[in-house]
């Protein structure tokens, strides 16, 4: 069943994702599209029932005020205009910050004016994606980049439901995974779920490529490109691999830049793909926000400890070992992260805090260890809560717990002599440091 759709037109707003999510919360599917959406692009969108013309501070592009395309202006569909004046002579709303009032305005427009059907739910999404995957893949084979994180795990479950043994999962240990993670992935997917699983230990290959690379954007793109190369090599060992599946989700696409917003950070599965990619991509989650991905995983029957596990970036610890990655500092990061996760679990915070991790920057400070001068790295603790990964608030941590964690890290982790806590929300910070 194809869902009715409301198209959010980006006219410079910084809250496109908020509006799109509010519409989906009403049970109506929504997508964000650029202001210059063409007639052909519009015609390709199924069941469009109306537009939200979402203006904002980024409405000047290349020195000119942007406006909707003729295709949108002449579509004859209902429009709700937010903070924008242009081709259509209609009332201009300013959505209030109060959530209940904002959602009521959107509800009146979406359900009342547009008469959109409330048929956006995970059961329909899964059924649609299974049909689309089967139509795209046919009887051919798919290679999945399986990190073991939430996104790739849900993609694996969807693909198994859609095409079964036509899927081969490849788990690449790039040396940037958390402590014990490669072993866990092999056990869960290879043994418990019975997937076709190929394990590749490429630690030295990745770390050699990343040696002396300080820029985080360059690190992300190196990791992304190298991933593709590894998959190409694995595919050549198999027969008839035509597709590469990825756990790309909507925030990855939004944060990798739009026509009215600059790049927040490139995601390895969006901005780091090589031009000579030899696979056709399968990305069934690319229009879902993070909370929707989890709901999809639950609907597919994945266990809670997989669906609600800690989010982990594609580049792994590579974007938490700040600056040029060294093996000794990477190991200090891995060990400090393991201690933090262990202590959060003991304190009952594992299911309460959305994401928590440590960061080890490439700086040193003077300290005292064994009655002698030390010159070692700091460890930074980050713990945040969010719904959709587009904004985040900081978890207020118990002081006694923080003292205990500090004592463990500084005594058990070689090379760490200070523990700091990052209390910056998103925005102005991002969830990750790089």
Tab-separated table of C-alpha atoms in Angstrom:
chain	number	residue	atom	x	y	z
A	1	UNK	CA	0.000	0.000	0.000
A	2	UNK	CA	1.471	3.362	-1.014
A	3	UNK	CA	1.110	5.964	1.694
A	4	UNK	CA	-0.308	9.423	1.097
A	5	UNK	CA	2.493	12.006	1.194
A	6	UNK	CA	2.966	15.598	2.309
A	7	UNK	CA	6.038	17.193	0.726
A	8	UNK	CA	8.011	19.629	2.884
A	9	UNK	CA	9.649	22.150	0.541
A	10	UNK	CA	12.947	23.501	1.880
A	11	UNK	CA	12.879	27.266	1.465
A	12	UNK	CA	15.670	27.978	3.911
A	13	UNK	CA	14.267	26.618	7.157
A	14	UNK	CA	16.440	25.081	9.850
A	15	UNK	CA	13.452	23.030	11.057
A	16	UNK	CA	12.572	20.928	8.003
A	17	UNK	CA	13.206	17.700	9.898
A	18	UNK	CA	11.064	18.845	12.817
A	19	UNK	CA	8.108	19.573	10.511
A	20	UNK	CA	8.550	16.309	8.603
A	21	UNK	CA	8.647	14.303	11.825
A	22	UNK	CA	5.568	16.073	13.224
A	23	UNK	CA	3.645	15.139	10.080
A	24	UNK	CA	4.773	11.516	10.327
A	25	UNK	CA	3.680	11.531	13.973
A	26	UNK	CA	0.164	12.216	12.648
A	27	UNK	CA	0.342	8.940	10.714
A	28	UNK	CA	0.983	10.616	7.351
A	29	UNK	CA	4.177	10.083	5.374
A	30	UNK	CA	6.333	13.157	4.606
A	31	UNK	CA	9.553	13.891	2.739
A	32	UNK	CA	11.807	16.957	2.494
A	33	UNK	CA	12.553	18.212	-1.025
A	34	UNK	CA	14.418	21.259	-2.426
A	35	UNK	CA	12.702	24.454	-3.535
A	36	UNK	CA	13.486	23.807	-7.216
A	37	UNK	CA	11.664	20.468	-7.406
A	38	UNK	CA	10.976	19.873	-11.099
A	39	UNK	CA	7.772	18.694	-12.776
A	40	UNK	CA	9.331	15.292	-13.555
A	41	UNK	CA	10.567	14.889	-9.976
A	42	UNK	CA	7.165	15.853	-8.619
A	43	UNK	CA	5.415	13.420	-10.947
A	44	UNK	CA	7.652	10.624	-9.648
A	45	UNK	CA	6.454	11.171	-6.060
A	46	UNK	CA	3.457	8.938	-5.276
A	47	UNK	CA	0.221	10.129	-3.674
A	48	UNK	CA	1.247	13.726	-2.924
A	49	UNK	CA	-1.633	15.417	-1.104
A	50	UNK	CA	-0.110	18.813	-0.312
A	51	UNK	CA	2.966	20.945	0.337
A	52	UNK	CA	4.438	22.661	3.365
A	53	UNK	CA	6.479	25.611	2.060
A	54	UNK	CA	8.985	25.905	4.857
A	55	UNK	CA	10.821	29.239	4.856
A	56	UNK	CA	13.541	30.419	7.187
A	57	UNK	CA	16.868	32.178	7.652
A	58	UNK	CA	18.685	30.321	4.844
A	59	UNK	CA	16.401	31.693	2.109
A	60	UNK	CA	19.211	33.556	0.310
A	61	UNK	CA	21.261	31.297	-1.988
A	62	UNK	CA	24.000	32.717	-4.225
A	63	UNK	CA	22.813	36.252	-3.428
A	64	UNK	CA	19.182	35.685	-4.440
A	65	UNK	CA	16.012	34.917	-2.505
A	66	UNK	CA	14.835	31.429	-3.398
A	67	UNK	CA	11.245	30.564	-4.272
A	68	UNK	CA	9.273	27.500	-5.298
A	69	UNK	CA	9.482	26.133	-8.823
A	70	UNK	CA	6.717	26.490	-11.402
A	71	UNK	CA	5.994	22.784	-10.956
A	72	UNK	CA	4.998	23.346	-7.329
A	73	UNK	CA	3.203	26.636	-7.987
A	74	UNK	CA	1.004	25.105	-10.696
A	75	UNK	CA	0.433	21.689	-9.098
A	76	UNK	CA	-2.979	22.723	-7.767
A	77	UNK	CA	-2.386	21.075	-4.391
A	78	UNK	CA	-2.995	22.637	-0.953
A	79	UNK	CA	-0.074	24.576	0.517
A	80	UNK	CA	0.754	25.606	4.071
A	81	UNK	CA	3.279	28.441	3.918
A	82	UNK	CA	5.599	28.942	6.891
A	83	UNK	CA	7.630	32.168	7.067
A	84	UNK	CA	7.846	32.614	3.302
A	85	UNK	CA	6.345	35.001	0.767
A	86	UNK	CA	6.642	34.229	-2.908
A	87	UNK	CA	4.740	33.010	-5.938
A	88	UNK	CA	1.647	31.788	-4.123
A	89	UNK	CA	-0.637	34.457	-2.613
A	90	UNK	CA	-1.551	32.660	0.614
A	91	UNK	CA	-1.477	33.237	4.340
A	92	UNK	CA	1.913	32.876	5.989
A	93	UNK	CA	2.036	30.928	9.231
A	94	UNK	CA	4.699	31.184	11.913
A	95	UNK	CA	4.714	27.834	13.635
A	96	UNK	CA	4.774	28.266	17.416
A	97	UNK	CA	7.457	26.620	19.516
A	98	UNK	CA	4.739	25.078	21.693
A	99	UNK	CA	4.614	21.461	20.507
A	100	UNK	CA	0.882	20.908	21.004
A	101	UNK	CA	-0.118	24.076	19.136
A	102	UNK	CA	2.381	23.427	16.333
A	103	UNK	CA	1.101	19.900	15.834
A	104	UNK	CA	-2.519	21.117	15.862
A	105	UNK	CA	-1.807	23.565	13.026
A	106	UNK	CA	-0.139	20.811	11.026
A	107	UNK	CA	-2.952	18.392	11.852
A	108	UNK	CA	-5.613	20.849	10.636
A	109	UNK	CA	-3.722	21.263	7.357
A	110	UNK	CA	-2.654	17.665	6.738
A	111	UNK	CA	-5.787	15.861	7.869
A	112	UNK	CA	-8.344	18.605	7.297
A	113	UNK	CA	-7.295	20.615	4.252
A	114	UNK	CA	-5.314	17.897	2.446
A	115	UNK	CA	-7.506	15.018	3.662
A	116	UNK	CA	-4.439	12.784	3.757
A	117	UNK	CA	-4.998	9.215	4.895
A	118	UNK	CA	-3.274	8.212	8.139
A	119	UNK	CA	-1.659	5.106	6.662
A	120	UNK	CA	1.982	5.726	7.593
A	121	UNK	CA	3.008	2.916	9.941
A	122	UNK	CA	5.779	0.366	10.201
A	123	UNK	CA	3.698	-2.545	8.961
A	124	UNK	CA	2.922	-0.710	5.723
A	125	UNK	CA	6.508	0.563	5.459
A	126	UNK	CA	7.927	-2.947	5.813
A	127	UNK	CA	5.503	-4.405	3.293
A	128	UNK	CA	6.309	-1.621	0.803
A	129	UNK	CA	10.062	-2.046	1.259
A	130	UNK	CA	9.924	-5.817	0.880
A	131	UNK	CA	8.068	-5.337	-2.411
A	132	UNK	CA	10.497	-2.629	-3.580
A	133	UNK	CA	13.556	-4.691	-2.644
A	134	UNK	CA	12.243	-7.745	-4.504
A	135	UNK	CA	11.420	-5.599	-7.531
A	136	UNK	CA	14.876	-3.977	-7.501
A	137	UNK	CA	16.937	-7.103	-6.823
A	138	UNK	CA	14.976	-9.815	-8.615
A	139	UNK	CA	16.876	-13.095	-8.404
A	140	UNK	CA	20.276	-11.441	-8.083
A	141	UNK	CA	22.529	-11.204	-5.020
A	142	UNK	CA	23.175	-8.464	-2.473
A	143	UNK	CA	26.220	-7.696	-0.344
A	144	UNK	CA	25.479	-5.961	2.977
A	145	UNK	CA	27.900	-3.837	4.948
A	146	UNK	CA	27.066	-5.246	8.382
A	147	UNK	CA	28.565	-3.243	11.226
A	148	UNK	CA	26.293	-4.809	13.829
A	149	UNK	CA	24.816	-1.412	14.686
A	150	UNK	CA	21.101	-0.658	14.692
A	151	UNK	CA	20.872	0.608	11.110
A	152	UNK	CA	22.713	-2.225	9.377
A	153	UNK	CA	21.014	-4.814	11.607
A	154	UNK	CA	17.551	-3.573	10.600
A	155	UNK	CA	18.611	-3.527	6.938
A	156	UNK	CA	19.785	-7.131	7.333
A	157	UNK	CA	16.440	-8.161	8.819
A	158	UNK	CA	14.537	-6.436	6.010
A	159	UNK	CA	16.686	-8.048	3.340
A	160	UNK	CA	16.429	-11.487	4.927
A	161	UNK	CA	12.633	-11.085	4.929
A	162	UNK	CA	12.661	-9.924	1.298
A	163	UNK	CA	15.320	-12.075	-0.388
A	164	UNK	CA	16.623	-14.603	2.156
A	165	UNK	CA	19.787	-16.413	1.083
A	166	UNK	CA	20.379	-13.998	-1.809
A	167	UNK	CA	21.963	-11.806	0.886
A	168	UNK	CA	25.597	-12.093	1.975
A	169	UNK	CA	26.599	-10.052	5.036
A	170	UNK	CA	30.169	-8.808	5.249
A	171	UNK	CA	31.462	-7.644	8.610
A	172	UNK	CA	34.664	-5.654	8.283
A	173	UNK	CA	36.777	-5.181	11.373
A	174	UNK	CA	38.525	-1.920	10.507
A	175	UNK	CA	40.240	-1.767	13.887
A	176	UNK	CA	37.915	1.066	14.930
A	177	UNK	CA	35.247	-1.011	16.673
A	178	UNK	CA	34.452	-1.052	20.387
A	179	UNK	CA	35.918	-3.649	22.724
A	180	UNK	CA	34.455	-7.116	22.062
A	181	UNK	CA	32.282	-5.915	19.188
A	182	UNK	CA	33.693	-8.023	16.313
A	183	UNK	CA	33.239	-11.178	18.388
A	184	UNK	CA	29.650	-10.178	19.265
A	185	UNK	CA	28.715	-9.525	15.625
A	186	UNK	CA	30.063	-12.898	14.514
A	187	UNK	CA	28.170	-14.675	17.293
A	188	UNK	CA	24.804	-12.904	16.834
A	189	UNK	CA	24.602	-12.868	13.041
A	190	UNK	CA	26.696	-15.861	12.088
A	191	UNK	CA	25.506	-18.292	14.754
A	192	UNK	CA	22.210	-17.075	16.240
A	193	UNK	CA	20.570	-15.611	13.113
A	194	UNK	CA	22.196	-17.992	10.629
A	195	UNK	CA	23.063	-15.290	8.089
A	196	UNK	CA	25.569	-15.804	5.268
A	197	UNK	CA	28.369	-13.973	7.070
A	198	UNK	CA	31.874	-13.146	5.860
A	199	UNK	CA	34.287	-11.765	8.496
A	200	UNK	CA	37.188	-9.618	7.266
A	201	UNK	CA	39.966	-8.432	9.593
A	202	UNK	CA	41.248	-5.302	7.851
A	203	UNK	CA	42.661	-3.526	10.916
A	204	UNK	CA	46.155	-2.926	9.549
A	205	UNK	CA	44.847	-1.888	6.142
A	206	UNK	CA	42.600	0.844	7.549
A	207	UNK	CA	45.004	2.152	10.181
A	208	UNK	CA	47.817	2.375	7.626
A	209	UNK	CA	45.557	4.419	5.315
A	210	UNK	CA	44.622	6.733	8.213
A	211	UNK	CA	48.156	7.298	9.458
A	212	UNK	CA	48.927	11.016	9.921
A	213	UNK	CA	45.429	12.065	8.707
A	214	UNK	CA	44.085	14.764	11.048
A	215	UNK	CA	41.112	16.266	9.193
A	216	UNK	CA	37.849	14.545	10.268
A	217	UNK	CA	36.188	14.952	6.857
A	218	UNK	CA	39.188	13.309	5.193
A	219	UNK	CA	39.135	10.495	7.742
A	220	UNK	CA	35.447	9.828	7.084
A	221	UNK	CA	35.964	9.743	3.325
A	222	UNK	CA	39.026	7.485	3.557
A	223	UNK	CA	37.109	5.045	5.752
A	224	UNK	CA	34.066	5.132	3.458
A	225	UNK	CA	36.091	4.629	0.284
A	226	UNK	CA	38.163	1.844	1.819
A	227	UNK	CA	34.989	0.087	2.933
A	228	UNK	CA	33.804	0.038	-0.669
A	229	UNK	CA	37.136	-1.365	-1.829
A	230	UNK	CA	36.952	-4.168	0.731
A	231	UNK	CA	33.425	-5.018	-0.381
A	232	UNK	CA	34.494	-5.030	-4.027
A	233	UNK	CA	37.248	-7.481	-3.180
A	234	UNK	CA	34.868	-9.719	-1.232
A	235	UNK	CA	32.310	-9.527	-4.043
A	236	UNK	CA	34.887	-10.772	-6.551
A	237	UNK	CA	35.228	-13.905	-4.419
A	238	UNK	CA	31.492	-14.511	-4.735
A	239	UNK	CA	29.321	-15.201	-7.756
A	240	UNK	CA	27.007	-12.594	-9.235
A	241	UNK	CA	26.996	-9.790	-6.655
A	242	UNK	CA	25.282	-6.785	-8.239
A	243	UNK	CA	24.057	-4.797	-5.243
A	244	UNK	CA	25.521	-3.152	-2.155
A	245	UNK	CA	23.108	-2.648	0.760
A	246	UNK	CA	23.712	0.147	3.272
A	247	UNK	CA	22.157	1.372	6.496
A	248	UNK	CA	21.824	4.959	5.299
A	249	UNK	CA	19.114	6.833	7.243
A	250	UNK	CA	17.492	10.235	6.784
A	251	UNK	CA	19.691	12.245	9.199
A	252	UNK	CA	22.757	10.982	7.261
A	253	UNK	CA	21.366	12.575	4.107
A	254	UNK	CA	20.171	15.805	5.758
A	255	UNK	CA	23.460	16.393	7.623
A	256	UNK	CA	25.501	15.729	4.479
A	257	UNK	CA	24.174	19.003	3.034
A	258	UNK	CA	21.172	20.405	1.155
A	259	UNK	CA	20.753	23.239	-1.333
A	260	UNK	CA	20.023	25.733	1.447
A	261	UNK	CA	22.161	24.305	4.256
A	262	UNK	CA	25.870	23.642	4.421
A	263	UNK	CA	27.365	20.276	5.307
A	264	UNK	CA	27.290	19.514	9.025
A	265	UNK	CA	29.451	16.449	8.465
A	266	UNK	CA	29.842	14.025	5.594
A	267	UNK	CA	28.577	10.529	6.313
A	268	UNK	CA	30.745	7.756	4.890
A	269	UNK	CA	27.733	6.186	3.178
A	270	UNK	CA	26.614	9.502	1.621
A	271	UNK	CA	29.604	11.716	0.903
A	272	UNK	CA	32.409	9.181	0.825
A	273	UNK	CA	31.347	6.841	-1.961
A	274	UNK	CA	33.809	6.640	-4.893
A	275	UNK	CA	32.692	7.785	-8.349
A	276	UNK	CA	33.547	4.399	-9.871
A	277	UNK	CA	31.287	2.413	-7.553
A	278	UNK	CA	30.569	-0.898	-9.270
A	279	UNK	CA	27.435	-1.790	-7.305
A	280	UNK	CA	23.868	-0.589	-7.439
A	281	UNK	CA	22.856	0.599	-3.969
A	282	UNK	CA	20.038	-0.848	-1.870
A	283	UNK	CA	19.131	1.605	0.915
A	284	UNK	CA	15.705	0.702	2.328
A	285	UNK	CA	16.012	2.899	5.449
A	286	UNK	CA	17.177	6.097	3.772
A	287	UNK	CA	13.921	7.960	4.448
A	288	UNK	CA	13.621	6.951	8.137
A	289	UNK	CA	14.609	8.937	11.206
A	290	UNK	CA	16.496	7.071	13.939
A	291	UNK	CA	13.485	6.426	16.167
A	292	UNK	CA	11.608	5.070	13.141
A	293	UNK	CA	14.507	2.704	12.375
A	294	UNK	CA	14.196	1.290	15.898
A	295	UNK	CA	10.415	0.929	15.498
A	296	UNK	CA	11.040	-0.887	12.219
A	297	UNK	CA	13.480	-3.258	13.900
A	298	UNK	CA	10.984	-4.059	16.648
A	299	UNK	CA	8.250	-4.674	14.062
A	300	UNK	CA	10.601	-7.082	12.276
A	301	UNK	CA	11.044	-9.047	15.484
A	302	UNK	CA	14.645	-8.135	16.287
A	303	UNK	CA	15.539	-8.439	20.001
A	304	UNK	CA	15.532	-5.287	22.117
A	305	UNK	CA	19.240	-5.582	22.918
A	306	UNK	CA	19.909	-5.201	19.206
A	307	UNK	CA	17.264	-2.587	18.354
A	308	UNK	CA	18.035	-0.330	21.311
A	309	UNK	CA	21.783	-0.802	21.411
A	310	UNK	CA	24.122	2.169	21.476
A	311	UNK	CA	24.275	4.129	18.199
A	312	UNK	CA	27.717	3.910	16.634
A	313	UNK	CA	29.003	5.975	13.700
A	314	UNK	CA	30.122	4.244	10.514
A	315	UNK	CA	33.727	5.457	10.940
A	316	UNK	CA	33.638	3.999	14.451
A	317	UNK	CA	36.243	5.060	16.970
A	318	UNK	CA	38.053	6.843	14.136
A	319	UNK	CA	35.961	9.974	14.796
A	320	UNK	CA	36.383	9.713	18.575
A	321	UNK	CA	40.170	9.362	18.456
A	322	UNK	CA	40.510	13.039	17.569
A	323	UNK	CA	43.185	14.172	15.163
A	324	UNK	CA	45.668	11.741	13.610
A	325	UNK	CA	44.926	8.222	14.884
A	326	UNK	CA	47.680	6.371	16.721
A	327	UNK	CA	47.381	2.778	17.888
A	328	UNK	CA	48.227	3.494	21.518
A	329	UNK	CA	45.701	6.343	21.792
A	330	UNK	CA	43.094	4.253	19.957
A	331	UNK	CA	43.571	1.480	22.505
A	332	UNK	CA	43.196	3.979	25.364
A	333	UNK	CA	39.953	5.144	23.762
A	334	UNK	CA	38.666	1.567	23.381
A	335	UNK	CA	39.419	0.687	27.001
A	336	UNK	CA	37.942	3.907	28.454
A	337	UNK	CA	34.788	3.411	26.377
A	338	UNK	CA	34.428	-0.150	27.696
A	339	UNK	CA	34.690	1.081	31.288
A	340	UNK	CA	32.086	3.794	30.679
A	341	UNK	CA	29.638	1.318	29.118
A	342	UNK	CA	30.177	-1.190	31.927
A	343	UNK	CA	29.559	1.393	34.654
A	344	UNK	CA	26.540	2.925	32.917
A	345	UNK	CA	25.002	-0.542	32.666
A	346	UNK	CA	25.602	-1.196	36.385
A	347	UNK	CA	24.009	2.180	37.223
A	348	UNK	CA	20.882	1.435	35.179
A	349	UNK	CA	21.662	4.089	32.581
A	350	UNK	CA	22.079	1.789	29.560
A	351	UNK	CA	18.390	2.028	28.654
A	352	UNK	CA	17.925	5.585	29.877
A	353	UNK	CA	20.665	7.494	28.050
A	354	UNK	CA	20.413	7.463	24.250
A	355	UNK	CA	24.137	7.634	23.507
A	356	UNK	CA	27.251	7.726	25.660
A	357	UNK	CA	30.890	7.321	24.779
A	358	UNK	CA	34.407	8.591	25.407
A	359	UNK	CA	36.607	10.789	23.248
A	360	UNK	CA	40.404	10.978	23.427
A	361	UNK	CA	41.917	14.061	21.727
A	362	UNK	CA	45.474	14.369	20.464
A	363	UNK	CA	46.621	16.633	23.294
A	364	UNK	CA	48.532	15.956	26.480
A	365	UNK	CA	48.606	17.580	29.896
A	366	UNK	CA	50.855	17.386	32.932
A	367	UNK	CA	49.712	15.146	35.775
A	368	UNK	CA	51.069	13.135	38.687
A	369	UNK	CA	51.308	9.336	38.639
A	370	UNK	CA	53.203	7.209	41.187
A	371	UNK	CA	54.654	10.379	42.754
A	372	UNK	CA	56.205	11.364	39.443
A	373	UNK	CA	55.340	13.717	36.585
A	374	UNK	CA	53.107	12.273	33.875
A	375	UNK	CA	52.357	13.737	30.453
A	376	UNK	CA	49.271	11.982	29.150
A	377	UNK	CA	45.949	12.373	27.308
A	378	UNK	CA	42.586	13.505	28.649
A	379	UNK	CA	39.455	11.370	28.241
A	380	UNK	CA	36.197	13.212	27.523
A	381	UNK	CA	32.829	11.672	28.450
A	382	UNK	CA	29.797	12.471	26.266
A	383	UNK	CA	26.256	11.389	27.272
A	384	UNK	CA	23.223	12.728	25.393
A	385	UNK	CA	19.516	12.099	24.836
A	386	UNK	CA	17.641	12.596	21.577
A	387	UNK	CA	14.658	11.338	19.579
A	388	UNK	CA	15.771	11.782	15.977
A	389	UNK	CA	19.534	12.600	16.232
A	390	UNK	CA	18.867	16.072	14.797
A	391	UNK	CA	18.890	17.744	18.238
A	392	UNK	CA	20.239	16.427	21.544
A	393	UNK	CA	20.230	17.332	25.234
A	394	UNK	CA	22.891	16.425	27.787
A	395	UNK	CA	22.232	13.807	30.465
A	396	UNK	CA	22.808	15.125	34.008
A	397	UNK	CA	25.131	12.536	35.521
A	398	UNK	CA	25.420	11.563	39.172
A	399	UNK	CA	28.571	13.037	40.681
A	400	UNK	CA	29.478	9.935	42.720
A	401	UNK	CA	29.196	7.819	39.571
A	402	UNK	CA	31.442	10.219	37.675
A	403	UNK	CA	34.060	10.096	40.432
A	404	UNK	CA	33.996	6.289	40.318
A	405	UNK	CA	34.336	6.209	36.515
A	406	UNK	CA	37.151	8.769	36.673
A	407	UNK	CA	39.003	6.669	39.225
A	408	UNK	CA	38.692	3.533	37.087
A	409	UNK	CA	39.756	5.181	33.838
A	410	UNK	CA	42.752	7.015	35.274
A	411	UNK	CA	43.950	3.890	37.117
A	412	UNK	CA	43.146	1.209	34.548
A	413	UNK	CA	43.712	2.854	31.172
A	414	UNK	CA	47.282	3.376	30.090
A	415	UNK	CA	47.984	6.933	28.910
A	416	UNK	CA	44.968	8.726	30.479
A	417	UNK	CA	45.530	11.165	33.354
A	418	UNK	CA	42.399	13.360	33.206
A	419	UNK	CA	38.654	12.777	32.747
A	420	UNK	CA	36.421	15.590	31.478
A	421	UNK	CA	32.667	15.806	30.800
A	422	UNK	CA	31.162	17.451	27.691
A	423	UNK	CA	27.918	19.268	28.611
A	424	UNK	CA	27.260	20.883	25.205
A	425	UNK	CA	23.814	20.266	23.620
A	426	UNK	CA	23.126	19.863	19.888
A	427	UNK	CA	23.064	22.515	18.565
A	428	UNK	CA	25.573	24.206	19.024
A	429	UNK	CA	27.628	21.035	19.225
A	430	UNK	CA	27.012	17.824	17.305
A	431	UNK	CA	26.605	14.472	19.033
A	432	UNK	CA	29.985	13.259	17.806
A	433	UNK	CA	33.103	15.419	18.084
A	434	UNK	CA	34.194	14.826	14.488
